[in-house]
Short mmCIF file of C-alpha atoms and ligand atoms in Angstrom, two decimals:
data_model
loop_
_atom_site.label_atom_id
_atom_site.label_comp_id
_atom_site.label_asym_id
_atom_site.label_seq_id
_atom_site.Cartn_x
_atom_site.Cartn_y
_atom_site.Cartn_z
CA UNK G 1 269.09 -23.07 -0.92
CA UNK G 2 272.17 -21.23 0.32
CA UNK G 3 271.82 -17.51 1.02
CA UNK G 4 275.43 -16.93 2.05
CA UNK G 5 275.52 -13.16 1.46
CA UNK G 6 272.27 -12.47 3.28
CA UNK G 7 273.30 -14.81 6.11
CA UNK G 8 276.04 -12.30 7.05
CA UNK G 9 273.20 -10.04 8.26
CA UNK G 10 271.43 -12.71 10.30
CA UNK G 11 272.19 -11.09 13.66
CA UNK G 12 271.36 -7.61 12.46
CA UNK G 13 268.02 -8.82 11.13
CA UNK G 14 267.08 -9.72 14.71
CA UNK G 15 267.81 -6.18 15.90
CA UNK G 16 264.67 -4.89 14.19
CA UNK G 17 262.26 -4.03 16.99
CA UNK G 18 259.24 -3.95 14.58
CA UNK G 19 258.53 -0.36 15.62
CA UNK G 20 257.38 0.51 12.11
CA UNK G 21 259.17 3.86 11.93
CA UNK G 22 260.50 2.84 8.53
CA UNK G 23 256.99 2.92 7.10
CA UNK G 24 255.38 5.62 9.20
CA UNK G 25 257.46 7.60 11.65
CA UNK G 26 256.27 10.07 14.22
CA UNK G 27 259.15 12.41 13.54
CA UNK G 28 258.63 16.12 13.09
CA UNK G 29 262.36 16.44 12.44
CA UNK G 30 261.91 14.94 9.02
CA UNK G 31 258.88 16.76 7.83
CA UNK G 32 256.50 19.60 8.60
CA UNK G 33 253.80 17.02 9.21
CA UNK G 34 253.47 15.08 12.44
CA UNK G 35 254.20 11.88 10.59
CA UNK G 36 256.67 10.99 7.94
CA UNK G 37 256.41 8.11 5.47
CA UNK G 38 260.03 7.35 4.61
CA UNK G 39 259.57 4.58 2.06
CA UNK G 40 258.63 5.98 -1.33
CA UNK G 41 257.95 2.45 -2.64
CA UNK G 42 255.59 1.52 0.19
CA UNK G 43 253.83 4.85 -0.26
CA UNK G 44 252.88 3.79 -3.79
CA UNK G 45 252.31 0.05 -3.33
CA UNK G 46 250.71 0.29 0.09
CA UNK G 47 251.72 -3.05 1.57
CA UNK G 48 254.00 -3.37 4.59
CA UNK G 49 256.13 -5.95 2.77
CA UNK G 50 257.69 -3.08 0.77
CA UNK G 51 258.92 -1.04 3.73
CA UNK G 52 261.98 -2.03 5.74
CA UNK G 53 260.11 -3.83 8.56
CA UNK G 54 258.22 -6.03 6.13
CA UNK G 55 261.34 -6.67 4.09
CA UNK G 56 263.17 -7.76 7.23
CA UNK G 57 260.38 -10.20 8.11
CA UNK G 58 260.50 -11.68 4.62
CA UNK G 59 264.31 -11.98 4.75
CA UNK G 60 264.12 -13.72 8.14
CA UNK G 61 261.70 -16.24 6.69
CA UNK G 62 263.94 -16.77 3.66
CA UNK G 63 266.91 -17.47 5.90
CA UNK G 64 264.99 -19.83 8.17
CA UNK G 65 263.59 -21.67 5.17
CA UNK G 66 259.97 -20.86 6.10
CA UNK G 67 259.63 -19.08 2.79
CA UNK G 68 260.68 -20.56 -0.53
CA UNK G 69 262.24 -18.38 -3.18
CA UNK G 70 260.07 -18.06 -6.25
CA UNK G 71 259.58 -15.46 -8.97
CA UNK G 72 257.34 -13.36 -6.70
CA UNK G 73 260.17 -13.07 -4.19
CA UNK G 74 262.56 -12.09 -6.98
CA UNK G 75 260.17 -9.40 -8.24
CA UNK G 76 259.76 -8.10 -4.70
CA UNK G 77 263.53 -8.00 -4.12
CA UNK G 78 263.92 -5.68 -7.10
CA UNK G 79 261.25 -3.20 -5.99
CA UNK G 80 263.54 -1.54 -3.43
CA UNK G 81 265.30 1.58 -4.72
CA UNK G 82 267.92 1.12 -1.94
CA UNK G 83 267.33 4.80 -1.24
CA UNK G 84 268.33 4.37 2.45
CA UNK G 85 265.55 6.55 3.82
CA UNK G 86 264.37 3.71 6.06
CA UNK G 87 267.89 3.28 7.46
CA UNK G 88 268.13 6.98 8.29
CA UNK G 89 264.81 6.82 10.10
CA UNK G 90 265.46 3.54 11.89
CA UNK G 91 266.80 3.92 15.43
CA UNK G 92 267.35 0.24 16.24
CA UNK G 93 271.11 0.86 16.09
CA UNK G 94 273.30 3.95 15.85
CA UNK G 95 273.46 3.59 12.07
CA UNK G 96 269.97 2.14 11.64
CA UNK G 97 269.37 -1.31 10.16
CA UNK G 98 271.40 -1.58 6.93
CA UNK G 99 268.42 -2.49 4.77
CA UNK G 100 269.94 -1.36 1.42
CA UNK G 101 273.05 -3.49 2.06
CA UNK G 102 270.84 -6.45 2.98
CA UNK G 103 268.77 -6.08 -0.18
CA UNK G 104 271.93 -5.98 -2.30
CA UNK G 105 273.23 -9.09 -0.46
CA UNK G 106 269.95 -10.92 -1.13
CA UNK G 107 270.07 -9.94 -4.80
CA UNK G 108 273.58 -11.42 -5.02
CA UNK G 109 272.24 -14.65 -3.55
CA UNK G 110 269.33 -14.71 -5.98
CA UNK G 111 271.76 -14.42 -8.89
CA UNK G 112 274.03 -17.10 -7.40
CA UNK G 113 271.02 -19.43 -7.12
CA UNK G 114 270.01 -18.86 -10.72
CA UNK G 115 267.04 -16.55 -10.11
CA UNK G 116 267.46 -13.96 -12.80
CA UNK G 117 265.53 -11.04 -14.20
CA UNK G 118 266.04 -11.29 -17.98
CA UNK G 119 266.54 -7.52 -18.24
CA UNK G 120 269.31 -7.66 -15.64
CA UNK G 121 271.11 -10.46 -17.49
CA UNK G 122 271.08 -8.18 -20.53
CA UNK G 123 272.43 -5.26 -18.52
CA UNK G 124 275.34 -7.30 -17.20
CA UNK G 125 276.12 -8.72 -20.64
CA UNK G 126 276.06 -5.23 -22.06
CA UNK G 127 278.52 -3.97 -19.45
CA UNK G 128 280.82 -6.90 -20.21
CA UNK G 129 280.57 -6.55 -24.01
CA UNK G 130 280.26 -2.78 -24.46
CA UNK G 131 281.51 -1.28 -21.14
CA UNK G 132 278.09 0.34 -20.66
CA UNK G 133 274.64 -0.99 -19.68
CA UNK G 134 272.86 0.44 -22.76
CA UNK G 135 274.29 -1.84 -25.48
CA UNK G 136 275.89 1.18 -27.13
CA UNK G 137 279.18 0.72 -29.00
CA UNK G 138 281.98 1.69 -26.60
CA UNK G 139 283.85 3.63 -29.31
CA UNK G 140 280.90 6.05 -29.66
CA UNK G 141 281.05 7.11 -26.01
CA UNK G 142 282.63 10.50 -26.65
CA UNK G 143 280.96 11.26 -29.98
CA UNK G 144 278.45 13.48 -28.19
CA UNK G 145 281.22 16.06 -27.79
CA UNK G 146 281.75 16.23 -31.59
CA UNK G 147 285.29 16.42 -32.91
CA UNK G 148 286.75 18.01 -29.82
CA UNK G 149 290.30 16.85 -29.21
CA UNK G 150 290.95 15.96 -25.58
CA UNK G 151 294.35 16.44 -23.94
CA UNK G 152 296.11 13.26 -22.79
CA UNK G 153 296.77 14.72 -19.35
CA UNK G 154 295.03 17.35 -17.24
CA UNK G 155 294.52 18.40 -13.63
CA UNK G 156 290.90 17.26 -13.66
CA UNK G 157 289.27 14.23 -15.28
CA UNK G 158 285.57 14.66 -15.99
CA UNK G 159 284.19 11.13 -15.56
CA UNK G 160 281.13 11.25 -17.82
CA UNK G 161 279.30 8.06 -16.77
CA UNK G 162 277.16 5.90 -19.06
CA UNK G 163 273.78 7.55 -18.48
CA UNK G 164 275.12 11.03 -19.31
CA UNK G 165 277.11 9.65 -22.26
CA UNK G 166 274.21 7.81 -23.91
CA UNK G 167 270.83 8.79 -22.46
CA UNK G 168 271.09 12.19 -20.77
CA UNK G 169 273.58 13.80 -23.12
CA UNK G 170 272.55 17.36 -22.33
CA UNK G 171 274.02 16.88 -18.85
CA UNK G 172 277.36 15.81 -20.31
CA UNK G 173 277.41 18.63 -22.87
CA UNK G 174 276.53 21.37 -20.41
CA UNK G 175 279.03 20.05 -17.86
CA UNK G 176 281.75 20.25 -20.51
CA UNK G 177 280.59 23.71 -21.63
CA UNK G 178 280.55 24.95 -18.06
CA UNK G 179 284.03 23.65 -17.19
CA UNK G 180 285.33 25.07 -20.48
CA UNK G 181 283.83 28.52 -19.85
CA UNK G 182 285.24 28.60 -16.32
CA UNK G 183 288.65 27.74 -17.76
CA UNK G 184 289.24 24.47 -15.91
CA UNK G 185 292.21 22.37 -17.08
CA UNK G 186 290.29 19.15 -17.70
CA UNK G 187 289.98 16.16 -19.96
CA UNK G 188 287.82 13.07 -20.38
CA UNK G 189 289.11 9.50 -20.52
CA UNK G 190 289.41 8.15 -24.08
CA UNK G 191 288.44 4.67 -22.86
CA UNK G 192 286.20 5.31 -19.85
CA UNK G 193 284.22 2.23 -18.79
CA UNK G 194 281.03 1.92 -16.75
CA UNK G 195 281.73 2.70 -13.07
CA UNK G 196 279.99 -0.57 -12.14
CA UNK G 197 277.26 0.97 -10.00
CA UNK G 198 274.50 -0.84 -11.88
CA UNK G 199 276.19 -4.21 -11.26
CA UNK G 200 276.47 -3.59 -7.52
CA UNK G 201 272.85 -2.45 -7.23
CA UNK G 202 271.55 -5.50 -9.11
CA UNK G 203 273.67 -8.03 -7.22
CA UNK G 204 275.64 -8.95 -10.36
CA UNK G 205 279.10 -8.08 -9.09
CA UNK G 206 281.36 -10.41 -11.09
CA UNK G 207 282.78 -7.82 -13.49
CA UNK G 208 283.07 -4.93 -11.04
CA UNK G 209 286.77 -5.41 -10.21
CA UNK G 210 287.89 -5.35 -13.85
CA UNK G 211 285.99 -2.12 -14.53
CA UNK G 212 287.41 -0.39 -11.47
CA UNK G 213 290.99 -1.46 -12.14
CA UNK G 214 290.73 -0.25 -15.73
CA UNK G 215 289.26 3.13 -14.73
CA UNK G 216 291.75 3.78 -11.92
CA UNK G 217 294.65 3.06 -14.29
CA UNK G 218 293.15 5.39 -16.92
CA UNK G 219 292.78 8.30 -14.50
CA UNK G 220 296.35 7.73 -13.29
CA UNK G 221 297.57 7.83 -16.90
CA UNK G 222 295.83 11.19 -17.31
CA UNK G 223 297.87 12.46 -14.34
CA UNK G 224 294.73 13.99 -12.78
CA UNK G 225 294.60 15.28 -9.23
CA UNK G 226 290.82 15.31 -9.23
CA UNK G 227 288.10 13.13 -10.73
CA UNK G 228 284.86 15.06 -11.14
CA UNK G 229 281.56 13.48 -12.09
CA UNK G 230 278.07 14.90 -12.60
CA UNK G 231 276.46 11.49 -11.94
CA UNK G 232 275.44 10.74 -8.36
CA UNK G 233 275.63 6.99 -9.08
CA UNK G 234 279.21 7.22 -10.39
CA UNK G 235 280.12 9.50 -7.49
CA UNK G 236 278.85 7.13 -4.81
CA UNK G 237 280.55 4.20 -6.53
CA UNK G 238 283.92 5.95 -6.72
CA UNK G 239 283.75 7.58 -3.32
CA UNK G 240 282.19 4.78 -1.25
CA UNK G 241 281.94 1.42 -3.05
CA UNK G 242 285.35 1.32 -4.77
CA UNK G 243 287.01 1.99 -1.41
CA UNK G 244 284.77 -0.58 0.33
CA UNK G 245 285.96 -3.15 -2.21
CA UNK G 246 289.53 -2.48 -1.05
CA UNK G 247 290.81 -0.17 -3.80
CA UNK G 248 292.68 3.06 -3.24
CA UNK G 249 293.49 5.80 -5.72
CA UNK G 250 295.86 8.78 -5.70
CA UNK G 251 293.33 11.44 -6.70
CA UNK G 252 290.40 13.25 -5.11
CA UNK G 253 286.86 12.31 -6.14
CA UNK G 254 284.33 15.15 -6.26
CA UNK G 255 280.77 15.46 -7.42
CA UNK G 256 280.30 18.35 -9.85
CA UNK G 257 278.26 20.19 -7.20
CA UNK G 258 281.21 20.04 -4.79
CA UNK G 259 283.66 21.11 -7.47
CA UNK G 260 281.51 24.04 -8.62
CA UNK G 261 281.06 25.06 -4.99
CA UNK G 262 284.86 25.21 -4.65
CA UNK G 263 285.22 27.23 -7.87
CA UNK G 264 282.59 29.71 -6.69
CA UNK G 265 284.24 30.05 -3.26
CA UNK G 266 287.58 30.67 -4.98
CA UNK G 267 286.04 33.41 -7.11
CA UNK G 268 286.60 31.52 -10.37
CA UNK G 269 282.91 31.51 -11.34
CA UNK G 270 279.75 33.46 -10.60
CA UNK G 271 276.15 33.10 -11.71
CA UNK G 272 273.05 35.29 -11.94
CA UNK G 273 269.71 34.58 -13.54
CA UNK G 274 268.29 37.25 -15.86
CA UNK G 275 264.82 36.70 -14.42
CA UNK G 276 263.77 36.04 -10.80
CA UNK G 277 263.38 32.31 -10.19
CA UNK G 278 261.94 30.24 -7.37
CA UNK G 279 263.79 26.94 -7.37
CA UNK G 280 263.60 23.75 -5.34
CA UNK G 281 266.26 21.04 -5.10
CA UNK G 282 265.86 17.27 -5.09
CA UNK G 283 268.58 15.36 -3.18
CA UNK G 284 269.71 12.30 -5.16
CA UNK G 285 269.95 9.33 -2.75
CA UNK G 286 273.38 8.36 -4.06
CA UNK G 287 274.71 11.87 -3.46
CA UNK G 288 272.89 12.60 -0.20
CA UNK G 289 272.22 9.67 2.09
CA UNK G 290 274.81 7.37 0.48
CA UNK G 291 277.65 9.92 0.22
CA UNK G 292 276.48 12.66 2.62
CA UNK G 293 276.66 15.63 0.24
CA UNK G 294 273.74 17.90 1.07
CA UNK G 295 275.04 21.45 1.38
CA UNK G 296 277.33 21.93 -1.62
CA UNK G 297 274.51 21.82 -4.22
CA UNK G 298 272.43 24.18 -2.10
CA UNK G 299 275.34 26.62 -1.75
CA UNK G 300 275.79 26.58 -5.52
CA UNK G 301 272.09 27.27 -6.18
CA UNK G 302 272.00 29.98 -3.52
CA UNK G 303 275.04 31.66 -5.08
CA UNK G 304 273.02 32.35 -8.26
CA UNK G 305 271.78 35.94 -8.26
CA UNK G 306 268.02 36.42 -8.64
CA UNK G 307 267.33 32.86 -7.49
CA UNK G 308 265.41 31.87 -4.37
CA UNK G 309 265.89 28.31 -3.10
CA UNK G 310 262.84 26.82 -1.37
CA UNK G 311 262.92 23.42 0.33
CA UNK G 312 260.47 20.60 -0.22
CA UNK G 313 258.67 19.11 2.77
CA UNK G 314 261.16 16.24 2.85
CA UNK G 315 264.71 17.27 2.10
CA UNK G 316 268.37 16.48 2.74
CA UNK G 317 268.76 13.38 4.95
CA UNK G 318 265.04 12.56 4.80
CA UNK G 319 264.33 13.48 1.18
CA UNK G 320 261.96 11.16 -0.62
CA UNK G 321 263.46 9.14 -3.44
CA UNK G 322 262.82 9.84 -7.15
CA UNK G 323 262.21 6.12 -7.76
CA UNK G 324 264.82 5.68 -10.50
CA UNK G 325 267.61 4.04 -8.46
CA UNK G 326 268.40 0.51 -7.31
CA UNK G 327 267.41 -1.00 -10.66
CA UNK G 328 263.72 -0.21 -10.08
CA UNK G 329 263.33 1.87 -13.23
CA UNK G 330 264.78 -0.95 -15.28
CA UNK G 331 262.59 -3.75 -13.92
CA UNK G 332 259.50 -1.93 -12.55
CA UNK G 333 259.16 1.14 -14.77
CA UNK G 334 255.59 2.04 -13.85
CA UNK G 335 256.37 1.91 -10.11
CA UNK G 336 259.37 4.16 -10.67
CA UNK G 337 257.22 6.73 -12.51
CA UNK G 338 254.58 6.71 -9.77
CA UNK G 339 257.23 7.34 -7.10
CA UNK G 340 258.66 10.17 -9.20
CA UNK G 341 255.22 11.65 -9.66
CA UNK G 342 254.79 11.73 -5.83
CA UNK G 343 258.08 13.61 -5.63
CA UNK G 344 256.89 16.04 -8.31
CA UNK G 345 253.82 16.75 -6.17
CA UNK G 346 256.13 17.66 -3.28
CA UNK G 347 258.13 19.94 -5.54
CA UNK G 348 254.98 21.63 -6.87
CA UNK G 349 253.78 22.28 -3.33
CA UNK G 350 256.75 24.62 -2.79
CA UNK G 351 255.47 27.00 -5.47
CA UNK G 352 258.79 26.67 -7.32
CA UNK G 353 258.76 26.74 -11.11
CA UNK G 354 262.08 24.92 -11.48
CA UNK G 355 263.11 21.62 -9.91
CA UNK G 356 266.87 21.16 -9.91
CA UNK G 357 268.60 17.88 -9.25
CA UNK G 358 272.17 16.64 -9.56
CA UNK G 359 272.03 13.18 -11.11
CA UNK G 360 271.13 11.95 -14.60
CA UNK G 361 269.01 9.11 -13.13
CA UNK G 362 266.99 11.52 -11.00
CA UNK G 363 266.64 13.86 -13.97
CA UNK G 364 265.27 11.06 -16.12
CA UNK G 365 263.07 9.65 -13.38
CA UNK G 366 261.61 12.99 -12.37
CA UNK G 367 261.01 14.00 -15.98
CA UNK G 368 259.01 10.79 -16.51
CA UNK G 369 257.16 11.40 -13.22
CA UNK G 370 256.26 14.92 -14.38
CA UNK G 371 254.90 13.51 -17.65
CA UNK G 372 252.74 11.05 -15.74
CA UNK G 373 251.45 13.85 -13.52
CA UNK G 374 251.12 16.26 -16.46
CA UNK G 375 253.17 18.76 -14.48
CA UNK G 376 254.45 21.99 -15.99
CA UNK G 377 257.46 22.09 -13.65
CA UNK G 378 260.78 22.61 -15.42
CA UNK G 379 263.20 19.86 -14.36
CA UNK G 380 266.90 20.58 -14.80
CA UNK G 381 270.15 18.99 -13.81
CA UNK G 382 272.43 21.40 -11.93
CA UNK G 383 274.96 22.14 -14.74
CA UNK G 384 272.06 22.65 -17.20
CA UNK G 385 270.40 25.01 -14.74
CA UNK G 386 273.64 26.97 -14.21
CA UNK G 387 275.01 27.35 -17.72
CA UNK G 388 272.69 30.16 -18.95
CA UNK G 389 273.38 32.13 -15.73
CA UNK G 390 277.19 32.06 -16.03
CA UNK G 391 278.61 35.56 -15.50
CA UNK G 392 282.38 34.99 -15.54
CA UNK G 393 284.78 35.13 -12.60
CA UNK G 394 283.37 36.28 -9.25
CA UNK G 395 284.83 37.48 -6.00
CA UNK G 396 286.71 35.25 -3.63
CA UNK G 397 284.55 34.45 -0.63
CA UNK G 398 286.11 35.36 2.67
CA UNK G 399 285.43 32.73 5.29
CA UNK G 400 285.74 35.20 8.16
CA UNK G 401 284.03 38.36 6.89
CA UNK G 402 282.00 39.06 10.04
CA UNK G 403 283.79 40.29 13.15
CA UNK G 404 281.02 38.92 15.31
CA UNK G 405 281.45 35.51 13.74
CA UNK G 406 285.23 35.61 14.44
CA UNK G 407 284.60 36.72 18.02
CA UNK G 408 282.09 33.92 18.53
CA UNK G 409 284.38 31.31 17.00
CA UNK G 410 287.27 32.42 19.20
CA UNK G 411 285.05 32.35 22.30
CA UNK G 412 283.95 28.76 21.62
CA UNK G 413 287.58 27.72 21.00
CA UNK G 414 288.43 29.06 24.45
CA UNK G 415 285.47 27.27 26.06
CA UNK G 416 285.43 23.67 24.83
CA UNK G 417 283.63 22.62 28.03
CA UNK G 418 280.43 24.03 26.51
CA UNK G 419 280.43 20.81 24.46
CA UNK G 420 281.11 18.49 27.39
CA UNK G 421 279.36 15.15 27.01
CA UNK G 422 279.17 15.24 23.23
CA UNK G 423 280.71 12.24 21.48
CA UNK G 424 283.60 12.45 19.04
CA UNK G 425 282.41 13.56 15.58
CA UNK G 426 279.36 15.43 16.84
CA UNK G 427 278.88 18.44 14.55
CA UNK G 428 277.02 21.65 15.35
CA UNK G 429 276.55 24.28 12.65
CA UNK G 430 276.27 27.95 13.68
CA UNK G 431 274.81 30.91 11.83
CA UNK G 432 275.15 34.54 12.87
CA UNK G 433 274.48 37.56 10.61
CA UNK G 434 274.12 35.18 7.65
CA UNK G 435 277.65 33.81 8.21
CA UNK G 436 278.21 30.14 9.01
CA UNK G 437 280.79 28.10 10.88
CA UNK G 438 280.75 24.81 12.70
CA UNK G 439 282.09 23.03 15.73
CA UNK G 440 283.43 19.51 15.36
CA UNK G 441 283.93 17.54 18.57
CA UNK G 442 287.29 15.79 18.25
CA UNK G 443 287.49 14.09 21.67
CA UNK G 444 286.69 14.51 25.37
CA UNK G 445 286.53 18.29 25.85
CA UNK G 446 288.40 18.94 22.62
CA UNK G 447 286.85 20.65 19.64
CA UNK G 448 287.74 22.16 16.32
CA UNK G 449 286.02 25.38 15.23
CA UNK G 450 285.87 25.46 11.44
CA UNK G 451 285.06 28.76 9.65
CA UNK G 452 282.72 27.23 7.04
CA UNK G 453 279.27 25.70 7.08
CA UNK G 454 279.18 22.04 8.13
CA UNK G 455 278.46 19.71 5.25
CA UNK G 456 276.39 17.40 7.37
CA UNK G 457 275.58 18.79 10.82
CA UNK G 458 273.65 17.08 13.61
CA UNK G 459 272.11 20.39 14.67
CA UNK G 460 271.87 23.80 13.00
CA UNK G 461 271.78 26.81 15.33
CA UNK G 462 270.92 30.36 14.29
CA UNK G 463 271.78 33.19 16.71
CA UNK G 464 270.66 36.80 16.69
CA UNK G 465 273.66 39.21 16.95
CA UNK G 466 272.34 40.42 20.31
CA UNK G 467 272.35 36.87 21.70
CA UNK G 468 275.94 36.31 20.58
CA UNK G 469 277.14 39.57 22.15
CA UNK G 470 275.62 38.57 25.48
CA UNK G 471 276.85 34.96 25.37
CA UNK G 472 280.49 35.75 24.61
CA UNK G 473 280.66 37.91 27.75
CA UNK G 474 280.26 34.89 30.06
CA UNK G 475 283.36 33.50 31.72
CA UNK G 476 281.79 30.28 32.97
CA UNK G 477 280.45 27.62 30.62
CA UNK G 478 277.52 26.91 32.94
CA UNK G 479 276.41 30.54 32.69
CA UNK G 480 276.67 30.32 28.91
CA UNK G 481 274.54 27.17 28.89
CA UNK G 482 271.90 28.68 31.15
CA UNK G 483 271.61 31.82 29.01
CA UNK G 484 271.58 29.72 25.84
CA UNK G 485 268.52 27.90 27.17
CA UNK G 486 266.79 31.17 28.07
CA UNK G 487 267.36 32.59 24.62
CA UNK G 488 265.62 29.56 23.20
CA UNK G 489 262.76 29.33 25.68
CA UNK G 490 262.19 33.04 26.25
CA UNK G 491 263.34 34.85 23.13
CA UNK G 492 263.01 38.62 22.83
CA UNK G 493 262.88 40.66 19.65
CA UNK G 494 266.65 41.22 19.70
CA UNK G 495 267.99 38.21 21.55
CA UNK G 496 267.03 34.71 20.41
CA UNK G 497 268.30 31.32 19.25
CA UNK G 498 266.62 28.92 16.85
CA UNK G 499 267.63 25.41 16.10
CA UNK G 500 266.87 22.68 13.60
CA UNK G 501 267.65 19.07 14.47
CA UNK G 502 269.14 17.23 11.52
CA UNK G 503 269.28 13.80 13.17
CA UNK G 504 266.38 12.08 14.82
CA UNK G 505 266.14 12.26 18.60
CA UNK G 506 267.51 8.78 19.33
CA UNK G 507 270.58 9.36 17.21
CA UNK G 508 271.14 12.72 18.90
CA UNK G 509 270.95 10.98 22.29
CA UNK G 510 273.48 8.42 21.11
CA UNK G 511 275.83 11.28 20.22
CA UNK G 512 275.56 12.72 23.74
CA UNK G 513 273.29 15.72 23.10
CA UNK G 514 271.27 14.91 26.23
CA UNK G 515 273.93 16.42 28.51
CA UNK G 516 274.20 19.47 26.28
CA UNK G 517 270.44 20.04 26.44
CA UNK G 518 270.28 19.33 30.16
CA UNK G 519 272.90 21.97 30.93
CA UNK G 520 270.85 24.51 28.99
CA UNK G 521 267.75 23.49 30.93
CA UNK G 522 266.02 22.36 27.75
CA UNK G 523 265.16 18.93 29.18
S1 SF4 Y 601 265.75 1.57 0.94
FE1 SF4 Y 601 264.16 3.07 0.34
S2 SF4 Y 601 262.82 1.93 -1.04
FE2 SF4 Y 601 264.03 0.39 0.06
S3 SF4 Y 601 262.78 -0.17 1.84
FE3 SF4 Y 601 264.14 1.49 2.50
S4 SF4 Y 601 262.96 3.39 2.21
FE4 SF4 Y 601 261.92 1.75 1.03
S1 SF4 Y 602 262.51 1.41 11.87
FE1 SF4 Y 602 264.12 -0.11 12.11
S2 SF4 Y 602 263.58 -1.22 14.01
FE2 SF4 Y 602 261.74 -0.09 13.37
S3 SF4 Y 602 260.62 -1.60 12.14
FE3 SF4 Y 602 261.86 -0.41 10.72
S4 SF4 Y 602 263.76 -1.59 10.48
FE4 SF4 Y 602 262.70 -2.37 12.30
#
């Protein structure tokens, strides 16, 4: 049996060192515990075959012919949510072993060889016949918005997505209400079709091109400069997959969390809750690990007055999956609910009363998980969470409000040798007096100092004002480095530095942080 798509990963499959980090990693960076169990599926099902290492062994045996494909293998192939947590944890290569890509390649091969899941055949047929996976008549797509008349052209297209249009309609309605209240010039496409995400995840890619070409042409016709979606699946597809398939488009693609973040920064919207709320945030895999948007949703939540954001034990890059992605909810519903219920337990442990997410799939999955666990947690999608707190226009946020922050930024600009040894694209985020900025390494001894928080930093550093005042007085970079180390190792009440590593140690070493730490005497 030919496995031509999986065969493309044959060499990479051999790079797996069988360390087992993808099922149980000794990484304090990812969790407050000493160990971290990245694979939400393996955590429920227990067997090694469901974590990345086991999956790699099975795929090797499939390629060598030692293992025959049968219905058990097909079932197993569709139990991976392709959440990418194992890849983030894996240090076999700089990017980690591309397990989600391999699983999607294998699924393509299964389909090519006639191994089908009946439910998936139905999904594909539905996308072909109705332009959505839910067998809903295409002409009813916009009926959820009532008789509203949509302009033919606008600056922004709100791309609704099938799940919000047919199954999670509150998300679509509140997104529209929110954009309307803020006064955004926006429209929706009269003939929007499925973004194709479900086809890619299930390995049934035949119709993807036609959907994409249709949707790109429709957005162009609307003359939009921005396409905004509240669905993490649609967002990843537009932002990552459509481009990977060789398409380009003349508009910007933003997730609603990114767009709202911009509107808040520009002073076009502000939010405050009438009652104090403790809120936690679940990172959708398609928005976080697959498209690297972690900070924008947090900034939006933190901008809401009277709201305290508390993090779950696993968050951002290492957040556990909700279980609803990668086709798992469709073919293994009970497994999906059990994974979601584990995530609910993590959310409950924060003491939050509200769990916010930013994806209709996560919202559905987590709601089902909460039912299974009989949890009283309120689970809301971000626009639904925000709408009742809308307070009209706000104040424009100044990126350089603190003088100390400006002084520090200028100092670092003048001393790029502080970052000697770091590889291009290393990112360090700084915080002083509650103000953020970041340094981006652009080449050998060249940096860019950017006055806003880094979206996806390697390291987050927090400085006391006293530490900054002392550091910026040094002429020589070596003196700066030495003092930097002392502030970390021997902090005083007024002068200290704290840091959080956002990448695991091996990846930090690959980016050149060893030299940086050595100069500071940290290693
Ligand atoms: S992608 Fe997610 S679900 Fe699949 S093996 Fe990796 S961690 Fe487990
Ligand atoms: S973490 Fe990476 S190298 Fe280690 S067993 Fe898992 S896939 Fe293999």
